[in-house]
Coordinates of C-alpha atoms and ligand atoms in Angstrom, one line a residue:
M9 CA 66.9 165.5 58.8
T10 CA 64.1 166.2 56.8
Q11 CA 62.1 169.4 56.3
H12 CA 58.9 168.2 54.4
G13 CA 57.2 167.1 57.5
F14 CA 56.2 163.9 58.3
R15 CA 52.6 163.7 60.2
F16 CA 50.9 160.3 60.9
A17 CA 46.9 161.7 59.8
G18 CA 45.3 158.4 60.7
L19 CA 45.6 154.9 62.0
G20 CA 43.5 152.3 61.5
A21 CA 43.1 148.6 62.4
A22 CA 41.6 145.5 61.1
L23 CA 41.5 141.5 63.4
P24 CA 39.7 139.0 61.8
D25 CA 36.4 137.2 63.9
K26 CA 37.7 133.9 65.0
L27 CA 40.2 134.0 67.9
L28 CA 41.9 131.2 68.7
T29 CA 43.3 131.2 72.7
N30 CA 46.1 129.1 74.1
D31 CA 43.7 126.9 76.0
E32 CA 41.9 126.2 72.8
L33 CA 45.3 125.6 70.9
A34 CA 45.8 123.2 74.0
E35 CA 43.7 120.8 73.2
T36 CA 44.9 119.8 69.5
M37 CA 48.8 120.4 70.7
D38 CA 51.2 119.5 73.2
T39 CA 51.3 122.8 75.2
S40 CA 49.6 124.8 77.8
D41 CA 48.5 128.3 78.3
E42 CA 50.8 128.7 81.1
W43 CA 54.4 127.9 79.4
I44 CA 52.5 129.8 76.3
R45 CA 52.6 133.0 78.2
E46 CA 55.4 132.4 80.6
R47 CA 58.0 131.6 77.1
T48 CA 56.0 133.9 74.8
G49 CA 54.3 136.7 76.6
I50 CA 51.2 135.6 74.6
G51 CA 47.1 134.8 75.5
S52 CA 46.1 134.7 71.8
R53 CA 45.9 135.2 68.1
Y54 CA 43.2 135.0 65.5
L55 CA 42.8 133.2 62.7
G56 CA 40.9 133.8 59.0
G57 CA 40.5 136.6 56.4
T58 CA 42.4 137.6 53.6
T59 CA 45.5 139.7 53.3
S60 CA 43.6 141.8 50.9
G61 CA 40.7 142.2 52.9
L62 CA 41.9 142.5 56.4
A63 CA 44.4 145.5 54.5
T64 CA 41.8 147.5 53.0
E65 CA 39.6 147.3 56.3
A66 CA 42.9 148.8 58.2
A67 CA 43.2 151.3 55.3
A68 CA 39.9 152.8 55.2
A69 CA 40.2 153.0 58.8
A70 CA 43.5 154.9 59.1
M71 CA 41.7 157.0 55.7
E72 CA 38.4 158.0 57.5
R73 CA 40.7 158.8 61.0
A74 CA 42.5 161.2 58.7
N75 CA 39.4 162.5 56.8
V76 CA 41.0 161.9 52.8
G77 CA 39.4 160.3 50.4
P78 CA 40.8 158.0 47.7
E79 CA 41.7 160.9 45.5
D80 CA 43.9 162.2 48.4
I81 CA 46.4 159.4 48.4
D82 CA 49.3 158.9 46.2
Q83 CA 51.0 156.0 47.4
L84 CA 50.2 152.5 48.4
L85 CA 52.9 150.5 50.5
L86 CA 51.8 147.1 51.3
A87 CA 54.3 144.9 54.0
T88 CA 53.3 141.5 53.5
T89 CA 54.8 137.8 53.8
T90 CA 51.5 136.6 53.0
P91 CA 49.8 138.1 49.5
D92 CA 46.8 136.5 48.4
Y93 CA 48.6 135.0 45.5
M94 CA 52.1 134.4 44.2
L95 CA 51.3 136.3 41.1
P96 CA 50.0 139.4 41.1
G97 CA 51.0 141.6 44.6
T98 CA 48.3 141.9 46.6
A99 CA 48.9 145.7 46.5
P100 CA 46.7 146.0 43.7
A101 CA 44.2 144.6 44.8
V102 CA 43.8 147.4 48.1
A103 CA 44.5 149.8 45.2
E104 CA 40.7 149.2 43.6
N105 CA 38.8 147.9 46.7
L106 CA 39.5 151.5 48.7
G107 CA 39.1 152.7 44.9
L108 CA 42.4 154.6 44.6
D109 CA 44.5 155.6 41.2
C110 CA 48.0 155.5 42.5
G111 CA 51.2 153.3 42.1
A112 CA 50.8 150.5 44.8
L113 CA 53.5 148.0 46.1
D114 CA 54.1 145.2 48.1
I115 CA 57.0 144.9 50.6
Q116 CA 58.3 142.0 51.3
A117 CA 60.8 142.4 54.5
A118 CA 59.1 140.2 56.8
C119 CA 58.0 141.7 60.2
S120 CA 60.5 144.5 59.4
G121 CA 58.3 145.7 56.3
W122 CA 56.2 148.1 57.4
V123 CA 58.9 150.6 59.3
Y124 CA 60.6 149.6 55.5
G125 CA 57.3 150.9 54.2
L126 CA 57.7 153.9 56.6
V127 CA 61.2 155.2 55.2
L128 CA 60.3 154.6 51.8
A129 CA 57.0 156.5 52.7
N130 CA 59.4 159.6 53.6
G131 CA 61.3 159.2 50.0
F132 CA 58.0 159.6 48.4
L133 CA 57.2 163.0 50.3
L134 CA 60.7 164.0 49.8
Q135 CA 60.3 163.5 46.4
G136 CA 56.6 166.1 46.3
Q137 CA 54.3 163.4 47.2
K138 CA 51.5 164.7 50.0
R139 CA 49.9 161.1 51.1
I140 CA 50.8 157.9 51.5
L141 CA 49.1 154.6 52.5
V142 CA 51.5 152.3 54.7
V143 CA 50.2 149.0 55.3
G144 CA 50.9 146.2 57.4
A145 CA 48.8 143.1 56.2
E146 CA 49.1 139.2 57.2
T147 CA 47.2 136.0 57.0
L148 CA 49.6 133.9 58.7
D149 CA 47.3 130.9 59.0
R150 CA 48.3 130.1 55.8
M151 CA 51.8 129.1 56.4
T152 CA 51.4 128.6 60.0
D153 CA 51.3 124.4 61.3
Y154 CA 48.5 124.7 64.5
T155 CA 50.5 121.2 65.6
D156 CA 53.5 122.3 65.6
R157 CA 54.9 123.7 69.1
G158 CA 57.7 125.8 68.0
T159 CA 55.5 128.2 65.1
G160 CA 51.7 127.0 66.3
I161 CA 52.3 128.9 69.3
L162 CA 53.4 132.3 67.4
F163 CA 51.5 133.7 64.9
G164 CA 47.7 135.1 64.1
N165 CA 46.2 137.4 61.1
G166 CA 45.9 141.4 61.4
A167 CA 46.6 144.5 59.5
G168 CA 47.4 148.0 60.4
A169 CA 47.5 151.1 58.8
A170 CA 48.5 154.5 58.6
V171 CA 48.3 157.6 56.4
I172 CA 51.6 159.7 56.3
E173 CA 51.1 163.1 54.8
T174 CA 53.2 166.8 55.1
G175 CA 53.5 169.2 57.1
G176 CA 52.1 169.2 61.0
G177 CA 55.7 169.7 62.5
G178 CA 56.6 165.8 62.9
E179 CA 59.8 164.5 61.3
I180 CA 61.9 161.3 60.8
L181 CA 64.7 162.5 63.2
G182 CA 66.8 159.0 62.0
W183 CA 66.1 155.4 60.4
D184 CA 68.2 152.6 60.1
L185 CA 67.4 149.6 57.2
G186 CA 68.9 146.3 57.5
A187 CA 69.1 142.4 55.7
D188 CA 71.7 139.8 56.7
G189 CA 71.0 136.9 54.2
K190 CA 73.2 134.4 55.8
Y191 CA 70.5 134.0 57.8
I192 CA 67.2 133.1 55.5
K193 CA 66.9 129.4 57.0
I194 CA 66.2 130.2 60.3
L195 CA 63.0 131.4 59.8
W196 CA 61.6 130.3 56.0
A197 CA 58.5 128.6 54.0
E198 CA 59.2 126.9 50.6
H199 CA 56.7 128.0 47.9
G200 CA 53.1 126.7 49.3
D201 CA 54.6 124.9 52.3
T202 CA 54.4 125.9 56.1
M203 CA 57.3 127.8 57.6
L204 CA 60.2 126.4 59.4
M205 CA 62.5 127.9 62.6
D206 CA 64.9 127.7 64.8
G207 CA 63.7 129.1 67.4
K208 CA 66.4 129.4 69.7
E209 CA 68.9 131.0 67.0
V210 CA 65.8 133.4 65.8
F211 CA 65.9 134.7 69.4
R212 CA 69.6 135.4 69.3
Q213 CA 69.3 137.0 66.2
A214 CA 67.3 139.3 67.2
V215 CA 67.7 140.5 69.9
T216 CA 71.5 141.3 68.3
A217 CA 69.4 143.1 65.7
I218 CA 67.5 145.3 67.5
Q219 CA 70.1 146.3 69.7
R220 CA 72.0 147.2 67.0
S221 CA 69.4 149.0 64.7
A222 CA 68.3 151.0 68.0
N223 CA 72.1 152.1 67.9
A224 CA 72.4 153.3 64.5
A225 CA 69.0 155.2 63.9
L226 CA 70.0 157.1 67.5
D227 CA 73.2 157.7 65.8
R228 CA 72.2 158.9 62.9
A229 CA 69.2 161.0 64.4
G230 CA 72.5 162.0 67.5
L231 CA 70.3 161.1 69.9
T232 CA 70.6 158.9 73.0
V233 CA 68.3 156.3 74.4
D234 CA 67.0 158.9 77.1
D235 CA 65.6 161.2 74.1
I236 CA 63.3 158.4 73.3
D237 CA 59.6 158.5 75.3
F238 CA 58.4 155.6 73.8
V239 CA 58.9 152.3 71.4
V240 CA 56.8 150.1 70.1
P241 CA 59.0 146.9 68.6
H242 CA 57.7 144.0 66.4
Q243 CA 55.5 142.1 68.4
A244 CA 56.9 138.3 68.5
N245 CA 58.0 137.6 71.9
V246 CA 58.2 139.9 75.1
R247 CA 61.6 137.9 76.1
I248 CA 63.0 139.2 73.2
V249 CA 62.0 142.7 74.0
E250 CA 63.0 142.0 77.5
A251 CA 66.3 140.8 76.9
A252 CA 67.1 143.7 74.0
W253 CA 66.0 146.4 76.5
K254 CA 68.1 145.2 79.1
R255 CA 71.1 146.1 76.8
L256 CA 69.8 149.3 75.6
G257 CA 68.2 150.4 78.7
F258 CA 63.9 151.2 77.1
T259 CA 61.9 150.6 80.1
M260 CA 58.6 147.7 79.5
E261 CA 56.2 151.1 81.1
Q262 CA 57.8 152.9 77.9
T263 CA 56.7 150.1 75.3
G264 CA 53.7 149.6 73.2
M265 CA 52.7 145.5 72.9
R266 CA 49.7 143.9 72.0
L267 CA 51.3 141.1 72.0
E268 CA 49.3 138.4 74.8
E269 CA 45.7 139.7 72.8
T270 CA 47.8 138.9 69.1
G271 CA 50.3 137.0 69.0
N272 CA 53.0 137.3 65.8
T273 CA 51.4 139.3 63.0
S274 CA 54.6 139.9 61.3
A275 CA 54.3 143.2 58.8
A276 CA 51.2 144.0 61.1
S277 CA 52.8 144.1 64.4
I278 CA 53.8 147.7 64.8
P279 CA 50.9 149.6 63.4
L280 CA 48.3 146.8 65.1
A281 CA 50.1 148.1 68.4
L282 CA 50.6 151.3 67.4
D283 CA 47.0 151.8 67.2
K284 CA 45.9 150.4 70.2
V285 CA 48.4 152.4 72.1
L286 CA 46.7 155.4 70.7
D287 CA 43.8 154.8 72.0
E288 CA 45.4 154.3 75.4
G289 CA 46.5 157.9 75.0
R290 CA 50.2 157.0 75.1
I291 CA 51.7 158.8 72.4
S292 CA 50.8 162.7 72.5
D293 CA 52.1 165.4 69.5
G294 CA 56.4 166.5 69.8
D295 CA 57.3 162.7 71.5
T296 CA 60.0 161.2 70.2
V297 CA 59.1 158.0 69.2
M298 CA 61.2 155.2 68.2
L299 CA 59.4 151.8 65.9
I300 CA 61.7 148.6 65.2
G301 CA 61.0 145.7 62.9
F302 CA 62.9 142.6 62.8
G303 CA 62.4 139.6 60.9
A304 CA 63.2 136.6 58.7
G305 CA 65.3 137.3 56.1
M306 CA 67.0 138.5 58.4
T307 CA 65.7 141.9 57.9
W308 CA 65.3 145.1 60.5
A309 CA 64.4 148.0 60.4
T310 CA 64.2 151.3 62.3
T311 CA 62.6 154.6 62.8
I312 CA 62.9 157.4 65.4
V313 CA 60.1 160.1 64.9
R314 CA 58.5 163.6 66.4
W315 CA 55.4 162.7 66.1
A316 CA 52.5 164.8 64.7
G317 CA 49.1 163.5 64.5
D318 CA 46.7 160.6 65.2
A319 CA 46.8 161.3 68.6
R320 CA 44.0 160.1 70.7
S321 CA 43.0 160.8 73.9
A322 CA 42.4 158.3 75.8
T323 CA 38.9 159.4 77.1
T324 CA 37.7 159.6 74.0
A325 CA 38.9 156.0 72.9
Ligands
LIG5 O1 59.4 137.2 64.0 C1 59.8 137.0 64.9 C2 59.6 135.3 65.0 N1 60.0 134.4 65.6 C3 59.8 134.5 67.0 O2 59.9 135.5 67.3 C4 61.0 133.1 67.5 C5 61.4 132.8 68.5 N2 62.0 132.4 69.7 C6 61.2 131.9 70.3 O3 60.2 132.4 70.5 C7 61.3 130.6 71.3 O4 62.2 130.0 70.8 C8 60.4 129.3 71.2 C9 58.9 130.1 72.2 C10 59.6 129.4 70.2 C11 60.6 128.3 72.1 O5 61.1 128.6 73.4 P1 62.3 128.3 73.9 O6 62.4 128.7 75.1 O7 62.9 128.8 73.0 O8 61.9 126.6 73.8 P2 63.0 125.3 74.0 O9 62.6 125.1 72.4 O10 64.0 125.6 74.2 O11 62.4 124.3 74.6 C12 62.4 124.2 75.6 C13 60.9 122.8 76.3 C14 61.9 122.0 75.7 O12 61.4 120.8 76.7 P3 62.7 119.7 77.7 O13 63.9 119.3 76.0 O14 63.5 121.0 78.2 O15 62.3 119.2 77.9 C15 60.5 121.7 74.9 O16 60.6 120.5 74.3 O17 59.8 123.3 76.1 C16 59.8 122.9 75.2 N3 58.5 123.1 74.6 C17 57.3 123.1 74.8 N4 56.2 123.2 75.7 C18 55.2 123.3 75.2 C19 58.7 123.7 73.6 N5 57.8 124.5 72.6 C20 57.0 124.1 74.1 C21 55.5 124.0 73.7 N6 54.3 123.9 74.7 N7 54.8 125.1 72.7

């Protein structure tokens, strides 16, 4: 579809220091490690930090891995549901921290935001820019009620970032972006308040959205499920992924997960999982990789990429 190339020059991740395990959570809430693991696949989550701080740390790691300096970045896209302030956006602060002198824009598409960012980055590359920094960063502890059994078990903080550049033989083979505002009030928060969620409805809509978006991206790429080597889905609940995979025909063996360690980190979850998968040496240049985000809005976003760039050896991780 594109001639210009789409290369993951480097990925980076950042997690705050404070780890909250299920057992620790069960000290303040009527729940248990066993229940949370069985119903969600989550074992712990990280709390603390700031969105701009975590974003800066992840972005700096991605730039170091890509071996580029601030002058090499043409655009900063920051996907977040938890900006530092209501006004202004968080991207300008991150750009300042990194010493960037380029456009800096927040994307609010909830858990789909980072994949929206990849598609937007592709658009900037098509318009002649060379290198785009796409960051997903969240401090969801600021809008999570850790005494609520529905949401308190799920969410945590973190950030992931990628430097995307032209050339290198990679490309976006297919993509799909979508939104359905009928479902705003199945997962939402008023200004200054904590999140409210209809967990069962989010679960149902998420499975449908994943299936629909994956198929739309495959159609656009002229590919089938069998052509996909590896998938990294948004890390919300392992049962959502398993239910969607049953319908689509993917296996957990070809799936990148970091949910057990981090919980749901919304816009940060896919780059955080990707960073781990690269450390494990599970993606190589030339692989066909699908990334699927879904979440509040509802929003959903899928890209299928021919992978090029940051492909680490498991032995050097
Ligand atoms: O990025 C998208 C973010 N959102 C999501 O991914 C949410 C998707 N939904 C979910 O993950 C699930 O709906 C939850 C994990 C939130 C809840 O799981 P569920 O299987 O839908 O549980 P439920 O609300 O139907 O509750 C089942 C039982 C109930 O007990 P009874 O009535 O059967 O006796 C609940 O009271 O489990 C009980 N329960 C809990 N028990 C221990 C509900 N929450 C908990 C809990 N610990 N945290």
